[in-house]
XYZ file of C-alpha atoms in Angstrom:
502
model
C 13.275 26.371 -24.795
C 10.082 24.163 -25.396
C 6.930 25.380 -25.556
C 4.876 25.442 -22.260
C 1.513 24.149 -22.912
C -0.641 24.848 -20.108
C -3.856 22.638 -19.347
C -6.286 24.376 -17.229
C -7.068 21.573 -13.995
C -10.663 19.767 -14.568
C -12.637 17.824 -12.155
C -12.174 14.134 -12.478
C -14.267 13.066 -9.628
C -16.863 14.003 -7.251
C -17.546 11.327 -3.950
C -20.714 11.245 -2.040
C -20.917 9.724 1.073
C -20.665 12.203 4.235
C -24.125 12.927 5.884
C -22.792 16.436 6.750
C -20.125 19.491 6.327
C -16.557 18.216 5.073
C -14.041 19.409 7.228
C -10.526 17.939 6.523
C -9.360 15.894 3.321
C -6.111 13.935 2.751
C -4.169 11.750 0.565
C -2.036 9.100 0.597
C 1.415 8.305 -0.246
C 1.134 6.871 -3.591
C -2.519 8.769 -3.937
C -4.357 5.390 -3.981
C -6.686 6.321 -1.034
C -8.028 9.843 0.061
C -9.127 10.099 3.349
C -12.000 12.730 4.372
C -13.640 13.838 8.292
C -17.012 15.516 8.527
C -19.087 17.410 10.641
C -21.494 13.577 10.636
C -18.568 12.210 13.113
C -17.375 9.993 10.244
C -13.958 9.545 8.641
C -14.301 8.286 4.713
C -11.828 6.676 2.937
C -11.909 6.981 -0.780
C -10.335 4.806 -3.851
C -8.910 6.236 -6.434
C -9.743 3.335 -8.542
C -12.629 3.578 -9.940
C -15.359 0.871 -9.008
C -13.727 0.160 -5.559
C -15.555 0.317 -2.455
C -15.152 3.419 0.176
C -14.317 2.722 3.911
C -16.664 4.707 6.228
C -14.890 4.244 9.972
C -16.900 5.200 12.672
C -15.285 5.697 16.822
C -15.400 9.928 17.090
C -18.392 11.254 19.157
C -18.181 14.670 17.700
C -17.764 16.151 14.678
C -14.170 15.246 12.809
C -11.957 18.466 12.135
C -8.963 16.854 10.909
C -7.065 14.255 9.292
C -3.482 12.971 8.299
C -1.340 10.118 6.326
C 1.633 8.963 7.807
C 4.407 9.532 5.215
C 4.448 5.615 4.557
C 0.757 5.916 4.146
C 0.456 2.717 6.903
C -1.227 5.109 9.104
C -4.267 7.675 9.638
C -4.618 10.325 12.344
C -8.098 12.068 12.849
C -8.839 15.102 15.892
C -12.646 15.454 16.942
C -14.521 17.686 18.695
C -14.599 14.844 21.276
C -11.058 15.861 22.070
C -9.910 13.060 21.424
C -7.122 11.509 18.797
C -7.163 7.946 16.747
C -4.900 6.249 15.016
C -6.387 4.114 12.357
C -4.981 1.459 10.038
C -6.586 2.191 6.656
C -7.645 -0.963 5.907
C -11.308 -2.716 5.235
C -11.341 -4.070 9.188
C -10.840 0.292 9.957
C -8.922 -0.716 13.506
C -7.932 2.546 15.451
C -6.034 3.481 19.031
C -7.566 6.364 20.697
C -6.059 8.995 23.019
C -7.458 11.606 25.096
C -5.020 14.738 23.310
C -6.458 17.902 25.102
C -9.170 19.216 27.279
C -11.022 20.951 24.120
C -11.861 20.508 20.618
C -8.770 19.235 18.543
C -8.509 21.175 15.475
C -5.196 20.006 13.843
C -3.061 16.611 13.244
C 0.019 16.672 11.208
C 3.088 13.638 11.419
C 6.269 14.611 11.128
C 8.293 13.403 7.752
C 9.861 10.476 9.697
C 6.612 9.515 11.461
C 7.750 9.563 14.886
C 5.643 12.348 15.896
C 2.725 13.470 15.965
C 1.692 17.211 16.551
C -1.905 18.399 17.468
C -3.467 21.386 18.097
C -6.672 22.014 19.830
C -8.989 24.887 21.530
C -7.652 24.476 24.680
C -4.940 27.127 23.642
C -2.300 24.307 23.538
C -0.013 22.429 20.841
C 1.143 18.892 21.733
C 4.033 16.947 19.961
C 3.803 12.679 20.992
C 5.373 9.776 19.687
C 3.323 7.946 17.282
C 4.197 4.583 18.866
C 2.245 3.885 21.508
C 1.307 7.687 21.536
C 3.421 8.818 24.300
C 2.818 12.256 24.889
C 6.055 14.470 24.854
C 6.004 18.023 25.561
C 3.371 20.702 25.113
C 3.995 24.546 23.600
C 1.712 26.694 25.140
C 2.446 30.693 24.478
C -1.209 31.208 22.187
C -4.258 32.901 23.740
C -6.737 31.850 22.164
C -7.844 28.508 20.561
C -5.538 26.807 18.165
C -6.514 26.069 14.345
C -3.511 24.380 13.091
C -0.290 23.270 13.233
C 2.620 21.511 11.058
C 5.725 20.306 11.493
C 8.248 21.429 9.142
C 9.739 19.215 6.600
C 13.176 18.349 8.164
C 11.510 18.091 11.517
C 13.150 21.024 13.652
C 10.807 23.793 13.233
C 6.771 23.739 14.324
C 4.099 26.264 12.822
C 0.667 27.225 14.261
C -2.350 29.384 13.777
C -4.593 30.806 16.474
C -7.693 32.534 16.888
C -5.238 35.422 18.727
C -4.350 36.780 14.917
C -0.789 35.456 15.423
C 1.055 32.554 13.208
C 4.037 31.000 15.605
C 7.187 29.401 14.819
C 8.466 26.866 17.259
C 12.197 25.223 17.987
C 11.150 21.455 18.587
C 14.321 21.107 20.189
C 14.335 24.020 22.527
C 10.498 23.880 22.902
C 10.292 27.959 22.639
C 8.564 30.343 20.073
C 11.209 31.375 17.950
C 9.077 33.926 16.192
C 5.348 35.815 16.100
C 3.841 36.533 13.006
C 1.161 39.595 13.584
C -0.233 40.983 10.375
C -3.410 38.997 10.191
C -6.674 41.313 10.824
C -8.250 38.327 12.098
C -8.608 34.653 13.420
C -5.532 33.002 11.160
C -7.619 29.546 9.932
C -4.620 27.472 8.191
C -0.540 27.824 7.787
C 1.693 25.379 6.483
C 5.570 25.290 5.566
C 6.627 25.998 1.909
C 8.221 22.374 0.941
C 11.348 23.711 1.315
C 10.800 24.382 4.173
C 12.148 28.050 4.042
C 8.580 29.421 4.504
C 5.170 29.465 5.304
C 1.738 30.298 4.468
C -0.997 31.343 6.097
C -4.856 31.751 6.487
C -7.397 34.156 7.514
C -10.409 34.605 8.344
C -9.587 38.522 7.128
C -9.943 36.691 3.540
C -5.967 37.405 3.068
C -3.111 34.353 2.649
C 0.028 35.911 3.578
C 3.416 34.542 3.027
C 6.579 34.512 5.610
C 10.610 33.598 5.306
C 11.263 31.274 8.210
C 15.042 32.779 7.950
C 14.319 36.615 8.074
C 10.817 36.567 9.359
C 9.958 39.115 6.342
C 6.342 38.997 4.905
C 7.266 37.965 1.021
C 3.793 37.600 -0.203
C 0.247 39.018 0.561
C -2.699 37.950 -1.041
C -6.131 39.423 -0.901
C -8.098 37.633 -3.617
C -11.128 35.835 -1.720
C -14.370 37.441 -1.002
C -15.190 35.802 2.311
C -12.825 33.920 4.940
C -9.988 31.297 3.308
C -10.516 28.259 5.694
C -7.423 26.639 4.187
C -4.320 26.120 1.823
C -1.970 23.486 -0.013
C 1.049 23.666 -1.709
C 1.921 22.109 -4.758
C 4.974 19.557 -4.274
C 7.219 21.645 -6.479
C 6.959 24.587 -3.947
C 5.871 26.935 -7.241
C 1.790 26.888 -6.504
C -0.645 27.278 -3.948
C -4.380 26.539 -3.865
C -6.584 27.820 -1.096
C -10.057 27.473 -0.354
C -12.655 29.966 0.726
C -16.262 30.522 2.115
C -16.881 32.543 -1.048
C -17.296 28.835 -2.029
C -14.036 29.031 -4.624
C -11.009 27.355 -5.197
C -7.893 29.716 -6.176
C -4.465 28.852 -7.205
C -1.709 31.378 -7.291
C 1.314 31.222 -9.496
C 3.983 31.778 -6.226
C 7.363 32.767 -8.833
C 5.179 35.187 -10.479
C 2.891 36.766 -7.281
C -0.417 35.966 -9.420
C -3.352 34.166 -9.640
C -3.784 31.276 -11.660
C -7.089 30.207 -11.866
C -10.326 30.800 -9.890
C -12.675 27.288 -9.428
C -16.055 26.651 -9.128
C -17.475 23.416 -7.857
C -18.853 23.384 -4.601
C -22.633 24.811 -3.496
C -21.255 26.459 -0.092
C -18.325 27.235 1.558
C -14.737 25.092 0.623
C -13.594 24.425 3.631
C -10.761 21.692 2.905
C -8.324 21.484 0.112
C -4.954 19.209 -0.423
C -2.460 18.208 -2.778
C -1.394 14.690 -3.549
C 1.852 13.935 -2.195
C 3.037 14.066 -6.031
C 1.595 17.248 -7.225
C -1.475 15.378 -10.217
C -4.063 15.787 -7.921
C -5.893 18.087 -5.416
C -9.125 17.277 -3.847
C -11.599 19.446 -2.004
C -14.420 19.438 0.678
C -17.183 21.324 1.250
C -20.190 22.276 3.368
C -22.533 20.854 0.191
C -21.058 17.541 1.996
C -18.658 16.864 -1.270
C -15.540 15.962 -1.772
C -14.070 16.414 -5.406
C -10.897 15.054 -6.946
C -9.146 17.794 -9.512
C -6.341 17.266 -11.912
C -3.821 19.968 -12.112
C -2.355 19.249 -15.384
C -0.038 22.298 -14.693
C 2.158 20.725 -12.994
C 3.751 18.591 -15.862
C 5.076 21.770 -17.156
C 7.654 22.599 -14.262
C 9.165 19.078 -14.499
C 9.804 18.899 -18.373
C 11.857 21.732 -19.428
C 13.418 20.485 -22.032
C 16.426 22.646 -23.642
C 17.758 21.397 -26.992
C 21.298 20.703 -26.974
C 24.301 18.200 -28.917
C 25.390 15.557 -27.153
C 28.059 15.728 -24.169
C 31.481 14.812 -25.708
C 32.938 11.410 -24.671
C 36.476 13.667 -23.395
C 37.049 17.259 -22.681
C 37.999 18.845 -25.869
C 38.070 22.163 -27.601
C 36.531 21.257 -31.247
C 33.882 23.579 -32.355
C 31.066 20.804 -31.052
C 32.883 20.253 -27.820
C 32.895 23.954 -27.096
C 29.687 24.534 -28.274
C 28.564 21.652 -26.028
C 30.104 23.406 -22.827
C 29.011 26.804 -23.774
C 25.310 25.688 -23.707
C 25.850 23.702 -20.472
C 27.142 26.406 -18.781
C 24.389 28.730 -20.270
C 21.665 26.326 -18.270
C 22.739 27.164 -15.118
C 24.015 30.810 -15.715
C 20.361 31.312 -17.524
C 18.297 28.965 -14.747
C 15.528 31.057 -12.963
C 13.838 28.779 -10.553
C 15.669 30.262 -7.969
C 17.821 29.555 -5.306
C 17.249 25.723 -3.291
C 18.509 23.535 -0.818
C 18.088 20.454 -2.305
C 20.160 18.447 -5.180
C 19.233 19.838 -8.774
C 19.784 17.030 -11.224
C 19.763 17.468 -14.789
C 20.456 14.455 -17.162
C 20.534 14.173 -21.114
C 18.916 11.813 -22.703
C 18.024 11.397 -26.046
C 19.077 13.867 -27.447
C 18.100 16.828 -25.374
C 19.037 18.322 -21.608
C 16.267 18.020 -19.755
C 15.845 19.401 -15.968
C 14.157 16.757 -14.274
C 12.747 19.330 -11.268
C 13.577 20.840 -8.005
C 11.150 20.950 -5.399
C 12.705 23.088 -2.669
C 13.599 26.839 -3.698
C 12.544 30.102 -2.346
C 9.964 32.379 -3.834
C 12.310 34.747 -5.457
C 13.619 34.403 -9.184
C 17.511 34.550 -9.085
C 19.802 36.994 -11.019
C 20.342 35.515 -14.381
C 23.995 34.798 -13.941
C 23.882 33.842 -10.245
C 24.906 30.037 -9.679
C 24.680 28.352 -6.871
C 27.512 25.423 -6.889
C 30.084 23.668 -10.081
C 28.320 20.938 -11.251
C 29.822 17.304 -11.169
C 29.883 15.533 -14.175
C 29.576 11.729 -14.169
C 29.099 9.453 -17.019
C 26.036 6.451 -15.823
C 25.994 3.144 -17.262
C 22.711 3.354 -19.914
C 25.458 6.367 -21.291
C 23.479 9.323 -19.487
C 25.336 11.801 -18.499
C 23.978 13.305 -15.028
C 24.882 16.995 -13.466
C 24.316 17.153 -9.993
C 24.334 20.838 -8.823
C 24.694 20.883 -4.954
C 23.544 24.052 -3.215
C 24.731 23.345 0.231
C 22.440 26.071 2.360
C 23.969 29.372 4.289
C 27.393 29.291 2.591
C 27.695 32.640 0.718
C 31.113 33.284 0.328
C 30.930 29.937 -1.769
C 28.242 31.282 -3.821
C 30.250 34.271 -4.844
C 33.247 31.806 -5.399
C 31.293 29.289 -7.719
C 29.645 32.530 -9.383
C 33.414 34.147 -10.572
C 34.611 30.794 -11.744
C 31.530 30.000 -13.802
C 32.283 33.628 -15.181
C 35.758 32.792 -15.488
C 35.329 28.502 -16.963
C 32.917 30.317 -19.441
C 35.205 33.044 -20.411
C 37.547 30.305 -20.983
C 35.378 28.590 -23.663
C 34.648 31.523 -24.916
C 37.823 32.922 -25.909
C 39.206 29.052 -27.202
C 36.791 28.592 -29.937
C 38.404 31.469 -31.922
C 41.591 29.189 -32.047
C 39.920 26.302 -33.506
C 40.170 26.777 -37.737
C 36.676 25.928 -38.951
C 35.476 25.752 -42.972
C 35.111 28.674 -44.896
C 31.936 28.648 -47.027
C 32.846 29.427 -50.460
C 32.462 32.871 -51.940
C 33.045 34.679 -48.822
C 36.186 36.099 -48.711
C 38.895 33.364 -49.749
C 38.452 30.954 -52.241
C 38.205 26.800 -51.723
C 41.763 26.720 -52.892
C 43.326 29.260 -50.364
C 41.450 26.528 -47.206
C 43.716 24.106 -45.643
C 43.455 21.609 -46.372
C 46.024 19.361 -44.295
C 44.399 18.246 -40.989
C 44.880 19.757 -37.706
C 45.829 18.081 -34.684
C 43.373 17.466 -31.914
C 43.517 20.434 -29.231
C 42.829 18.654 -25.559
C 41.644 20.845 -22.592
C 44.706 21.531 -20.562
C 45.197 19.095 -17.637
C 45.583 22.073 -15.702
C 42.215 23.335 -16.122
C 40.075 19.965 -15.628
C 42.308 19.078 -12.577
C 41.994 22.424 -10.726
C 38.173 22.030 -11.487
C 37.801 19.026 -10.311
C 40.041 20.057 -7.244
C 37.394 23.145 -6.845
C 34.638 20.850 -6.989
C 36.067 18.398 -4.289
C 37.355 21.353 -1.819
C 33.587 22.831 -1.688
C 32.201 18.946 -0.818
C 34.653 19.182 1.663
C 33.571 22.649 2.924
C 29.827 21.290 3.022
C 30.638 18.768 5.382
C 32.169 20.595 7.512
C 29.958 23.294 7.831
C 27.633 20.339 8.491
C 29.362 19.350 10.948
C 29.942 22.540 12.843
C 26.543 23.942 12.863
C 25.896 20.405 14.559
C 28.784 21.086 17.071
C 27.224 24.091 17.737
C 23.899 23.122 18.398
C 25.257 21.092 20.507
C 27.112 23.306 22.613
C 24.533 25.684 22.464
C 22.006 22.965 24.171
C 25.580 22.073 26.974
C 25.682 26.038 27.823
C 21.779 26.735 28.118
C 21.848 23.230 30.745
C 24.793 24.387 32.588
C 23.523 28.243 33.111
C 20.275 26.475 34.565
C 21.979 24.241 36.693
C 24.142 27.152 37.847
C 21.047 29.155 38.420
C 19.558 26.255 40.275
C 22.685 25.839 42.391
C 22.555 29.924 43.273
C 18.746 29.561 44.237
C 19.709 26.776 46.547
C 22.534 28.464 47.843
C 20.763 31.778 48.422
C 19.062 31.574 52.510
């Protein structure tokens, strides 16, 4: 395994502009532009490049609380204390649609990862989802009693989160429109939450100084973190799902290792309270605000170690074979995924070689958990690319167990395989230990090929668990569906019994 060097994050640059507190920072798509609202009623937009000129966009009456890129990056959504909601092209001209959201401040703007929608929370006590084209408004959730701080779609859309000053985090059904779940252990006003970029859980804020950590799936509290010294105002996750950073009235910056349930490092920058902090959509940067009216831009430089594991290993063999390099070739492969320990995901895992060495290029959706050293989640599927890469695509197709405990015994078994074939293969004695270079053979031995067998029931394997994906794909989607038919036809047959009662 390489060597993990470390860099500790440093502040690359500091922005002055805002005439008051900052509230709310943001970035971009491809990080080019940072957006920040203040407590001055003005929404900044900074360059990244150095030298270039900073947009200052002026509309909100009131203090700005909170701000949001599209995912494309074409778009900007700010709340105000105005109660009110724009829309702004992030351009020089600064050209922006404004709505009337809710009846009382609006504390929180998030889009949803397609960009359709548009969720905003506000003190009124309500959440609001519209359409971001012509900002239609679509439903509102409305179960919170007291105001809300935030709330954020999840990443594939179907779930909502939110924060209230009523100690409770919330987890919504978009589709149904009801609270699937109440989060209660906060001692006080919860100021921030956010999903986990897989999407499989959230975080959350307090003003109790805590940051406490939820499955979406269970509803069990994983992590609880009491590191702050005053109230954490609010939180980021890194990209690859293994850090967060949170900021706190105590005026620091923290980031917590999430695999290992630590803290990281502890920063120091702003005169005051932190009140904002966010990661860049790809992980190299986090920026802050503060009430010192600041808003600094931080390099991680962790976050090049998760992405650049690089294990040392031969070259994959042009066929299947059972020489000592071929079998030593498999043996290592398999001992990447029997030995891997970023956990379980739902995404595609890809791993590639290149050069010389087997590199995993990342996963960015996992849970919190390390996995058992042996435990595997799917047979990976081999395919040579046209540069001569060879790329292994390990699919971990979400909620099917049984195949997990299927894919586990036949790695056990494919490795015992290899295992057991290399003592068949006749390699050099060195001389002086135990035969002489006479008593060696020295006529040469036929090429052993995998049996056809083997590769074709493996590649069978492989296909029949696509095929099981799919359709458990499809049947959870069947069954949404007739979950949404039943729930309409026991109100219309409720509806029908009301009318038909005198």
């Amino acid at each position: 395994m390489a060597a993990l060097c470390r860099e500790d994050p440093s502040l690359e640059r500091h922005f002055k502009g805002h005439r008051d507190a900052v509230t709310c920072v943001d970035f971009s798509l491809n990080t080019k532009q940072l957006a920040s609202g203040s407590m001055d009623s003005c929404l900044m937009i900074w360059h990244m490049k150095p030298q270039a000129r900073a947009y200052r966009f002026t509309g909100h009456k009131d203090a700005v609380t909170c701000v949001n890129f599209s995912p494309s990056g074409h778009l900007l959504a700010s709340g105000s204390r105005d109660k009110t909601v724009r829309i702004w092209v992030p351009n020089v001209k600064g050209e922006s649609t404004m709505f009337r959201a809710h009846t009382a401040t609006v504390r929180s703007v998030h889009f949803s990862s397609d960009g359709q929608s548009l969720v905003t929370a506000s003190d009124d006590k309500t959440i609001k989802v519209w359409s971001t084209h012509r900002q239609r408004f679509l439903f509102s959730l409305s179960q919170h009693i007291n105001w809300v701080r935030c709330a954020r779609f999840s990443p594939d859309g179907r779930l909502i989160v939110s924060a209230s000053d009523d100690k409770t985090v919330k987890l919504w059904d978009k589709t149904s429109r009801e609270c699937v779940h109440s989060y209660c252990e906060h001692g006080g006003f919860v100021t921030y939450v956010d999903f986990h970029p897989s999407g499989t859980c959230v975080a959350a804020a307090g003003m109790d100084n805590t940051v406490k950590v939820w499955d979406v799936r269970t509803h069990r509290l994983l992590q609880h973190y009491q590191l702050h010294s005053a109230a954490v105002n609010a939180l980021s996750f890194h990209p690859s799902g293994k850090y967060l950073i949170t900021a706190s009235s105590d005026s620091t910056l923290k980031i917590l290792d999430l695999m290992e349930g630590r803290l990281l490092y502890t920063l120091h920058g702003h005169q005051g309270p932190a009140i904002a902090v966010a990661f860049s959509r790809t992980g190299e940067y986090f920026a802050s605000g503060g009430s010192d009216e600041q808003v600094m831009v931080w390099k991680s430089n962790f976050d090049v170690v998760d992405y650049g594991e690089v294990i040392r290993m031969p070259k994959p063999p042009a066929t299947l074979g059972t020489s000592a390099t071929d079998l030593q070739f498999w043996k290592s492969f398999l001992s990447v995924f029997t030995n891997c320990d970023i956990g379980e995901c739902r995404c595609q895992q890809l791993f590639s070689w290149k050069a010389g060495s087997f590199k995993h290029e990342g996963c960015t959706h996992h849970l919190l958990t390390r996995s058992g050293a042996t435990r595997i989640l799917s047979l990976p599927k081999v395919r040579p690319t046209t540069k001569g890469q060879w790329v292994y695509m390990l699919n971990c197709p979400f909620g099917i167990l049984p195949s997990v405990r299927l894919i586990l015994f036949l790695s056990q078994f494919l490795s015992s395989t290899l295992m057991s074939a290399q003592p068949e293969v006749d390699l050099p004695i060195p001389t002086g230990r135990g035969r002489s270079p006479e008593s060696v053979p020295t006529q040469p031995q036929e090429p052993i090929s995998m049996p056809q067998t083997l590769t074709s029931t493996l590649e069978h394997i492989v296909g029949q668990l696509d095929v099981l994906t799919q359709t458990v794909s499809i049947l959870e989607q069947r069954l949404t569906l007739t979950e949404d038919k039943l729930k309409q036809c026991l109100e219309n047959q409720q509806l029908i019994m009301q009318r038909a009662t005198p």
